[in-house]
Each structure stands twice: as structure tokens, then as C-alpha cells.
Tab-separated table of C-alpha atoms and ligand atoms in Angstrom:
chain	number	residue	atom	x	y	z
X	1	MET	CA	72.852	71.369	70.387
X	2	LYS	CA	70.445	68.722	70.237
X	3	LEU	CA	70.408	66.791	73.492
X	4	LEU	CA	68.842	63.743	74.855
X	5	VAL	CA	67.968	64.058	78.691
X	6	THR	CA	67.097	60.539	80.176
X	7	GLY	CA	64.994	60.970	83.266
X	8	GLY	CA	64.005	64.410	82.401
X	9	ALA	CA	60.616	64.003	84.010
X	10	GLY	CA	62.250	63.792	87.470
X	11	TYR	CA	63.360	66.457	89.907
X	12	ILE	CA	67.040	67.160	88.648
X	13	GLY	CA	66.333	65.878	85.141
X	14	SER	CA	63.532	68.396	84.776
X	15	VAL	CA	65.393	71.458	86.198
X	16	VAL	CA	68.458	70.791	83.868
X	17	ALA	CA	66.015	70.290	80.845
X	18	ALA	CA	64.495	73.630	81.473
X	19	GLN	CA	67.905	75.273	81.697
X	20	LEU	CA	69.149	73.714	78.694
X	21	LEU	CA	66.021	74.927	76.593
X	22	GLU	CA	66.745	78.497	78.076
X	23	ALA	CA	70.063	78.192	76.836
X	24	GLY	CA	68.869	77.551	73.463
X	25	HIS	CA	69.539	73.788	72.989
X	26	ARG	CA	66.835	71.248	71.527
X	27	VAL	CA	65.754	68.868	74.101
X	28	VAL	CA	64.297	65.293	73.853
X	29	VAL	CA	63.297	63.782	77.292
X	30	LEU	CA	63.484	59.914	77.497
X	31	ASP	CA	61.686	58.903	80.630
X	32	ASP	CA	59.432	55.662	81.656
X	33	LEU	CA	57.593	57.912	84.145
X	34	SER	CA	58.241	55.147	86.832
X	35	THR	CA	59.028	57.912	89.129
X	36	GLY	CA	58.759	61.077	87.209
X	37	HIS	CA	55.768	63.104	86.090
X	38	ALA	CA	54.872	63.857	82.538
X	39	ASP	CA	53.549	67.317	83.421
X	40	ALA	CA	57.227	68.157	84.778
X	41	VAL	CA	58.718	67.887	81.589
X	42	PRO	CA	59.186	71.482	80.608
X	43	GLU	CA	57.527	73.061	77.625
X	44	GLY	CA	59.416	72.958	74.475
X	45	ALA	CA	60.924	69.465	75.233
X	46	GLU	CA	59.766	66.394	73.528
X	47	LEU	CA	58.904	63.656	75.743
X	48	VAL	CA	59.386	59.997	74.631
X	49	ARG	CA	57.866	57.530	77.153
X	50	GLY	CA	60.099	54.318	77.826
X	51	THR	CA	63.000	52.548	79.196
X	52	LEU	CA	66.495	53.125	77.851
X	53	ARG	CA	66.782	49.553	76.905
X	54	ASP	CA	63.640	49.776	74.743
X	55	LYS	CA	63.835	53.196	73.249
X	56	ALA	CA	67.416	54.672	73.427
X	57	LEU	CA	68.474	53.238	70.102
X	58	GLU	CA	65.221	54.079	68.420
X	59	VAL	CA	65.443	57.647	69.648
X	60	LEU	CA	69.013	58.248	68.843
X	61	GLU	CA	69.223	56.651	65.473
X	62	GLY	CA	69.378	59.021	62.516
X	63	ALA	CA	68.229	61.994	64.549
X	64	GLY	CA	71.494	63.938	64.899
X	65	PHE	CA	71.969	64.257	68.535
X	66	ASP	CA	75.165	65.890	69.871
X	67	ALA	CA	75.102	64.520	73.417
X	68	VAL	CA	73.075	62.829	76.360
X	69	LEU	CA	72.497	63.985	79.877
X	70	HIS	CA	72.019	60.741	81.788
X	71	PHE	CA	69.752	61.282	85.053
X	72	ALA	CA	67.411	58.336	84.610
X	73	ALA	CA	68.061	56.066	87.725
X	74	LYS	CA	66.582	54.264	90.752
X	75	SER	CA	67.678	56.384	93.557
X	76	LEU	CA	66.470	55.333	97.096
X	77	VAL	CA	69.355	53.832	99.327
X	78	GLY	CA	67.059	51.797	101.584
X	79	GLU	CA	65.267	50.436	98.541
X	80	SER	CA	68.463	49.470	96.973
X	81	VAL	CA	69.622	47.438	100.300
X	82	GLU	CA	66.229	45.487	100.054
X	83	ARG	CA	66.509	44.909	96.288
X	84	PRO	CA	69.929	45.211	95.144
X	85	GLY	CA	69.309	43.006	91.709
X	86	LEU	CA	66.638	45.740	90.781
X	87	TYR	CA	69.221	48.447	91.263
X	88	TRP	CA	71.841	46.699	89.284
X	89	ASP	CA	69.395	45.971	86.438
X	90	ARG	CA	67.824	49.473	86.317
X	91	ASN	CA	71.000	51.541	86.914
X	92	LEU	CA	73.957	49.522	85.501
X	93	GLY	CA	71.954	47.482	82.888
X	94	GLU	CA	69.936	50.413	81.573
X	95	SER	CA	73.037	52.568	81.306
X	96	LEU	CA	74.868	49.979	79.495
X	97	ALA	CA	71.832	49.764	77.052
X	98	LEU	CA	72.279	53.704	76.583
X	99	LEU	CA	76.040	53.553	76.028
X	100	ASP	CA	75.632	50.822	73.319
X	101	ALA	CA	72.944	52.864	71.733
X	102	MET	CA	75.148	55.766	71.594
X	103	ARG	CA	78.197	53.754	70.275
X	104	GLU	CA	75.895	52.500	67.481
X	105	THR	CA	74.741	55.933	66.610
X	106	GLY	CA	77.917	57.712	66.803
X	107	VAL	CA	76.908	59.998	69.627
X	108	ASP	CA	80.019	60.572	71.650
X	109	ARG	CA	79.184	62.821	74.674
X	110	ILE	CA	77.434	62.148	77.881
X	111	VAL	CA	77.134	63.938	81.180
X	112	PHE	CA	76.261	61.392	83.976
X	113	SER	CA	74.490	62.077	87.503
X	114	SER	CA	76.950	60.414	89.834
X	115	THR	CA	76.706	60.636	93.461
X	116	ALA	CA	78.806	61.183	96.797
X	117	ALA	CA	77.278	57.699	98.026
X	118	THR	CA	80.199	56.383	95.538
X	119	TYR	CA	82.571	57.302	98.307
X	120	GLY	CA	80.776	55.656	101.158
X	121	GLU	CA	82.105	56.339	104.798
X	122	PRO	CA	84.911	58.877	104.047
X	123	GLU	CA	88.196	58.879	105.918
X	124	ARG	CA	88.618	62.642	105.609
X	125	THR	CA	86.414	65.778	104.714
X	126	PRO	CA	86.102	67.621	102.471
X	127	ILE	CA	86.034	64.563	100.098
X	128	LEU	CA	88.210	64.862	96.992
X	129	GLU	CA	87.771	63.090	93.795
X	130	THR	CA	90.770	61.139	94.238
X	131	ASP	CA	89.586	59.665	97.835
X	132	PRO	CA	88.881	56.010	98.181
X	133	THR	CA	85.413	54.861	96.601
X	134	ARG	CA	83.877	52.423	99.061
X	135	PRO	CA	80.156	52.493	98.776
X	136	THR	CA	78.148	51.310	101.665
X	137	ASN	CA	74.898	50.226	99.869
X	138	PRO	CA	74.205	48.994	96.362
X	139	TYR	CA	72.629	52.470	95.046
X	140	GLY	CA	76.262	54.001	95.338
X	141	ALA	CA	77.869	50.614	94.154
X	142	THR	CA	75.710	50.946	90.927
X	143	LYS	CA	76.803	54.560	90.304
X	144	LEU	CA	80.411	53.686	90.847
X	145	ALA	CA	80.193	51.050	88.232
X	146	ILE	CA	78.707	53.345	85.864
X	147	ASP	CA	81.412	55.758	86.511
X	148	ALA	CA	83.867	52.867	85.874
X	149	THR	CA	82.170	51.877	82.541
X	150	LEU	CA	82.345	55.456	81.269
X	151	THR	CA	86.171	55.281	81.884
X	152	GLU	CA	86.253	52.202	79.768
X	153	PHE	CA	84.266	53.574	76.938
X	154	ALA	CA	86.053	56.520	76.889
X	155	ARG	CA	89.400	54.735	76.597
X	156	LEU	CA	87.939	52.026	74.240
X	157	TYR	CA	85.320	53.686	72.075
X	158	GLY	CA	86.183	57.517	72.262
X	159	ILE	CA	83.445	58.580	74.467
X	160	GLY	CA	83.584	61.860	76.110
X	161	GLY	CA	82.171	61.651	79.499
X	162	VAL	CA	81.908	63.735	82.625
X	163	SER	CA	80.383	62.311	85.843
X	164	LEU	CA	78.936	64.737	88.329
X	165	ARG	CA	79.156	63.376	92.048
X	166	TYR	CA	76.168	65.220	93.639
X	167	PHE	CA	76.121	65.723	97.319
X	168	ASN	CA	72.643	66.825	98.823
X	169	VAL	CA	70.661	68.436	96.089
X	170	ALA	CA	67.772	70.736	97.468
X	171	GLY	CA	65.858	73.808	96.211
X	172	ALA	CA	63.530	74.315	93.243
X	173	TYR	CA	63.519	76.225	89.943
X	174	GLY	CA	60.203	77.870	89.512
X	175	ARG	CA	57.679	75.038	88.930
X	176	PHE	CA	60.272	72.566	88.683
X	177	GLY	CA	60.986	70.869	92.211
X	178	GLU	CA	61.136	67.781	94.149
X	179	ARG	CA	57.821	65.564	93.805
X	180	HIS	CA	58.823	62.153	95.195
X	181	THR	CA	56.037	59.790	95.889
X	182	VAL	CA	58.354	58.204	98.407
X	183	GLU	CA	60.086	61.029	100.223
X	184	THR	CA	63.263	60.198	102.165
X	185	HIS	CA	65.085	63.698	102.001
X	186	LEU	CA	65.478	65.796	104.824
X	187	ILE	CA	64.410	69.290	103.446
X	188	PRO	CA	61.233	68.362	101.773
X	189	ASN	CA	60.378	65.891	104.715
X	190	VAL	CA	60.722	68.999	107.382
X	191	LEU	CA	58.847	71.378	105.075
X	192	ALA	CA	56.080	68.888	104.694
X	193	VAL	CA	55.542	69.616	108.533
X	194	ALA	CA	55.455	73.415	108.062
X	195	ALA	CA	52.958	72.776	105.091
X	196	GLY	CA	50.662	70.570	107.774
X	197	THR	CA	51.134	67.259	105.694
X	198	ARG	CA	53.273	65.651	108.275
X	199	GLU	CA	53.011	65.963	112.065
X	200	SER	CA	56.500	66.285	113.102
X	201	VAL	CA	60.175	65.514	111.726
X	202	ASN	CA	62.227	62.444	112.764
X	203	VAL	CA	65.940	63.392	113.513
X	204	PHE	CA	67.745	60.430	112.912
X	205	GLY	CA	70.293	60.111	115.598
X	206	GLU	CA	71.908	62.690	117.882
X	207	ASP	CA	74.959	60.641	118.890
X	208	TYR	CA	77.176	61.246	115.880
X	209	PRO	CA	80.668	62.693	116.656
X	210	THR	CA	79.650	65.974	115.230
X	211	PRO	CA	79.181	69.393	117.023
X	212	ASP	CA	75.499	68.922	117.884
X	213	GLY	CA	75.387	65.124	117.493
X	214	THR	CA	73.394	64.990	114.337
X	215	CYS	CA	74.610	64.323	110.724
X	216	VAL	CA	76.089	66.921	108.758
X	217	ARG	CA	75.695	67.281	104.904
X	218	ASP	CA	76.786	69.340	102.143
X	219	TYR	CA	73.504	71.022	100.508
X	220	ILE	CA	73.661	72.343	97.004
X	221	HIS	CA	70.956	74.246	95.230
X	222	VAL	CA	69.560	72.591	92.234
X	223	VAL	CA	69.984	75.544	89.981
X	224	ASP	CA	73.771	75.832	90.948
X	225	LEU	CA	73.804	71.965	90.190
X	226	GLY	CA	72.121	72.435	86.861
X	227	ARG	CA	74.564	75.126	85.780
X	228	ALA	CA	77.387	72.797	86.225
X	229	HIS	CA	75.840	70.350	83.714
X	230	LEU	CA	75.761	73.042	80.938
X	231	LEU	CA	79.601	73.490	81.731
X	232	ALA	CA	80.226	69.799	81.830
X	233	LEU	CA	78.366	69.424	78.424
X	234	GLU	CA	80.901	72.010	77.038
X	235	ALA	CA	83.847	70.246	78.528
X	236	CYS	CA	83.105	66.723	77.312
X	237	THR	CA	86.369	65.697	75.254
X	238	PRO	CA	86.265	62.620	73.244
X	239	GLY	CA	88.328	59.759	74.665
X	240	THR	CA	88.206	61.420	78.218
X	241	HIS	CA	86.220	60.680	81.495
X	242	ARG	CA	86.254	63.258	84.177
X	243	ILE	CA	84.659	63.164	87.541
X	244	TYR	CA	83.836	66.155	89.432
X	245	ASN	CA	82.272	66.555	93.027
X	246	LEU	CA	79.414	68.804	93.203
X	247	GLY	CA	78.689	70.472	96.554
X	248	ASN	CA	78.888	73.881	98.341
X	249	GLY	CA	81.911	72.833	100.336
X	250	ASN	CA	79.902	73.804	103.667
X	251	GLY	CA	78.383	71.301	106.037
X	252	PHE	CA	75.045	71.806	108.036
X	253	SER	CA	73.857	69.310	110.578
X	254	VAL	CA	70.188	68.090	110.519
X	255	ARG	CA	69.284	70.260	113.573
X	256	GLU	CA	70.796	73.543	111.610
X	257	VAL	CA	68.729	72.583	108.560
X	258	ILE	CA	65.473	72.491	110.757
X	259	GLU	CA	66.228	75.847	112.237
X	260	VAL	CA	66.471	77.370	108.829
X	261	CYS	CA	63.197	75.906	107.823
X	262	ARG	CA	61.839	77.295	110.863
X	263	GLU	CA	63.073	80.588	110.286
X	264	VAL	CA	62.019	80.537	106.562
X	265	THR	CA	58.272	79.228	107.122
X	266	GLY	CA	57.786	80.924	110.482
X	267	HIS	CA	56.409	77.400	111.605
X	268	PRO	CA	57.637	75.768	114.798
X	269	ILE	CA	58.252	72.413	113.306
X	270	PRO	CA	58.290	70.003	115.888
X	271	ALA	CA	61.067	67.594	115.896
X	272	ASN	CA	61.580	64.130	117.613
X	273	VAL	CA	64.875	62.514	118.025
X	274	GLY	CA	64.910	58.789	117.048
X	275	PRO	CA	67.471	56.156	116.376
X	276	ARG	CA	70.015	56.364	113.641
X	277	ARG	CA	69.191	55.543	109.950
X	278	PRO	CA	71.485	52.589	109.089
X	279	GLY	CA	74.158	53.320	106.626
X	280	ASP	CA	74.185	57.385	107.303
X	281	PRO	CA	77.902	58.532	107.385
X	282	ALA	CA	78.309	61.262	110.030
X	283	VAL	CA	79.690	63.892	107.893
X	284	LEU	CA	79.538	64.277	104.110
X	285	VAL	CA	81.159	67.485	102.803
X	286	ALA	CA	82.500	68.018	99.041
X	287	SER	CA	85.747	69.584	98.089
X	288	SER	CA	84.295	71.186	94.727
X	289	GLU	CA	87.826	72.723	94.062
X	290	LYS	CA	88.433	70.698	90.835
X	291	ILE	CA	85.400	71.699	89.061
X	292	GLN	CA	85.783	75.237	90.276
X	293	SER	CA	89.254	75.526	88.882
X	294	GLU	CA	88.756	73.227	85.610
X	295	LEU	CA	85.331	74.461	84.733
X	296	GLY	CA	84.945	77.760	86.341
X	297	TRP	CA	81.947	76.543	88.340
X	298	LYS	CA	80.848	78.351	91.385
X	299	PRO	CA	77.920	77.863	93.844
X	300	GLU	CA	75.754	81.015	94.127
X	301	HIS	CA	72.911	79.823	96.323
X	302	ASP	CA	73.190	79.128	100.234
X	303	LEU	CA	71.002	77.016	102.197
X	304	ARG	CA	68.383	79.568	103.137
X	305	GLN	CA	67.920	80.098	99.377
X	306	MET	CA	67.412	76.206	98.958
X	307	VAL	CA	64.857	76.147	101.732
X	308	SER	CA	62.834	79.208	100.548
X	309	ASP	CA	63.010	77.958	96.758
X	310	ALA	CA	61.750	74.633	98.052
X	311	TRP	CA	59.188	76.081	100.167
X	312	ALA	CA	57.692	78.495	97.553
X	313	PHE	CA	57.349	75.256	95.129
X	314	LEU	CA	55.624	73.262	97.880
X	315	GLN	CA	53.106	76.171	98.499
X	316	SER	CA	52.626	76.555	94.844
X	317	ARG	CA	51.445	73.222	94.628
X	318	ALA	CA	49.438	73.051	97.820
O	401	UDP	N1	67.453	62.778	108.029
O	401	UDP	C1	66.652	62.967	109.175
O	401	UDP	N2	65.312	62.810	109.101
O	401	UDP	C2	64.589	62.763	107.646
O	401	UDP	C3	65.319	62.696	106.699
O	401	UDP	C4	66.713	62.752	106.787
O	401	UDP	O1	67.138	63.085	110.184
O	401	UDP	O2	63.297	62.604	107.838
O	401	UDP	C5	68.807	62.953	108.222
O	401	UDP	C6	69.748	61.853	107.384
O	401	UDP	O3	69.669	60.910	108.488
O	401	UDP	C7	70.889	62.487	107.010
O	401	UDP	C8	70.346	63.727	106.611
O	401	UDP	O4	69.207	64.086	107.202
O	401	UDP	O5	71.904	62.583	108.015
O	401	UDP	C9	70.412	64.001	105.063
O	401	UDP	O6	69.381	62.873	104.819
O	401	UDP	P1	68.965	62.958	103.137
O	401	UDP	O7	68.151	61.670	103.134
O	401	UDP	O8	68.130	64.142	102.892
O	401	UDP	O9	70.183	62.802	102.329
O	401	UDP	P2	71.306	61.642	102.264
O	401	UDP	O10	72.517	62.396	102.811
O	401	UDP	O11	70.985	60.461	102.881
O	401	UDP	O12	71.608	61.679	100.676
């Protein structure tokens, strides 16, 4: 297939672009490089630099694309609370531009990066796709609005869409890994201590109603996540929009994650407990039953593998 990968210079987009190329697909990456890196685009993929508003139509026009994988987005929760307008404009606005360009050019399949943040503070775990969606920040709200738009575009214009709601993505795939300028995620921040680029890790609260008092999250290896995109691509059915959760179904606390990082790196990794980070739910764990039974997806990598792959990636760049 000939595929457009938006945001293919970013962490998850670059991993999936590499996997698509290995599976024999042709890949064009569209990325404005606002947070991504040109050298993260895998060899064999063509890079077009620009926003979806400026370039999506031009790229798709008459070029024989079969489908789009849409990763390009602003994704910092805290920033979204400070600048909601920016998030609505970039996430929903740019996605609408992409969907309009797809309609105009007759490209009718899309796999979209949605998020567990669409659920907000869950009433129960593990979270099912049918559970209430009440995002607690503009980032989650914009992703939920795009999911809703995809449902409408499927009904009205025959688009075949799959939204994948990612839980906590971690790990690396060879030379493709996490390289955020502003790093907010737990595992890269903990590993940065082992690598000597941070003094210590801050644990955001230990008074949550969880076994050790720290927040529990469902970590999924980026390679397992990527495989789900290839299955989702095959499953895009014109006129239908499907939503799947993507996680391992296991929860690990912040303290457990730090402990695994200590074991993998052999570094003591000092940790300081600080106040809660506003907006963090106590427990977020996915039920991935639906994608497992409908698409035959299964997670294959555990937390230790995620940490050791992320660690190898970090060391390779030191
Ligand atoms: N966390 C932490 N210290 C950090 C980064 C994150 O204690 O330096 C906690 C955070 O409060 C959350 C969990 O680790 O409970 C996972 O956070 P992350 O930002 O990686 O992902 P999120 O679940 O927010 O998408």
C-alpha cells in the first residue's frame, strides 16, 4: 500500500513508519518538525515538511494513496491546560484539514492516534471502550473530538477509520525512540537519572488509593503498539469507525517502574517524593479485550523489555 504517515518524525510515528516499510509498504511522512526530528524519519520514507493545513491536499492529490496513519499532534497535557486554543487549533483544526483533503482526493482509510486521556478519571478499571469519556484536560478533549469527527465522517462520507486509544507507551525500536525536548514521561525521566543527565526523579504523590500510594499506569511497548497499527490498517472498513484501547492490561505503580529501571540499569536512581501532579488519575489500566478478539492483536513485551529497550536507545545516543 501507499501510505501517508502524519507526524512520522515523532516518537511513535517514526517507529510505525519503520514497521510499515519493513512490511513492504510505501511511506510518505508529512511532518512540520515542530517537535519531531528529520533524522528520525526512517530510510526509505519520503519526508514532506509542512502542516496538514498547508500540505495534506497537495501531497494526497493524484498520488494514489491507499490510507493515512495520523500521528501529528500536540501532546503535552500541562501545555494543553495553559494554551487550550493552541490544542484545539492544532489537533482538531489540522485533523479536519486532513480529513477534508482525504475526502477531496478519495482516500478513504485512516488509522488515528487517540488516547486513554479521552476517558479522564475512570469509574472502574480495566477501562472498556464503552466506558464514559470525560476528559479532564484539553489534550484529551481534542482527541475525543477527533474520534467523534471520524465517526461522523464514516457515517456521512464513507471513511473507514480506526482510532487506537493508547495507554502509556514506552520502549524503543532500534534507533527509533523517545527524543522529546520537553520530557514529561516517567520512564525517560527515570532513565535520564541513570544516564547522568538528571540528579534524581520526582515521584508525583504517594497518597493515592493504590497499594504503594503512587499512581498506577498500563505500559505498552511501542513495538506492540506499532503492530496494532498494521492490523488496524487492514481492518479499516469504508463507512465504519472503530475504537480500540491499546495497553497491556497490567498496572505498574510509579515506584515499581523506578525499581525495574534500577534493576535494568544497575544505577541506584535516587527518588524524591513531591506533591501530586494536577490532573493525574490514580489508576489507568486498559482492557484490550476488544482489539485482541476482533483483530487478533496481543502484547508481546513486558515492562522490563520496555525499560531495557529505552535504556539501550538512550545509551546509543549518549
Ligand atoms: N510521574 C512521576 N514523575 C515523573 C513523571 C511522571 O511521578 O517525573 C508519574 C505521573 O504522575 C503518572 C505516571 O508517572 O502517575 C505516568 O506519567 P507519564 O507522564 O509518564 O504518563 P501519563 O500517565 O501522564 O500519560
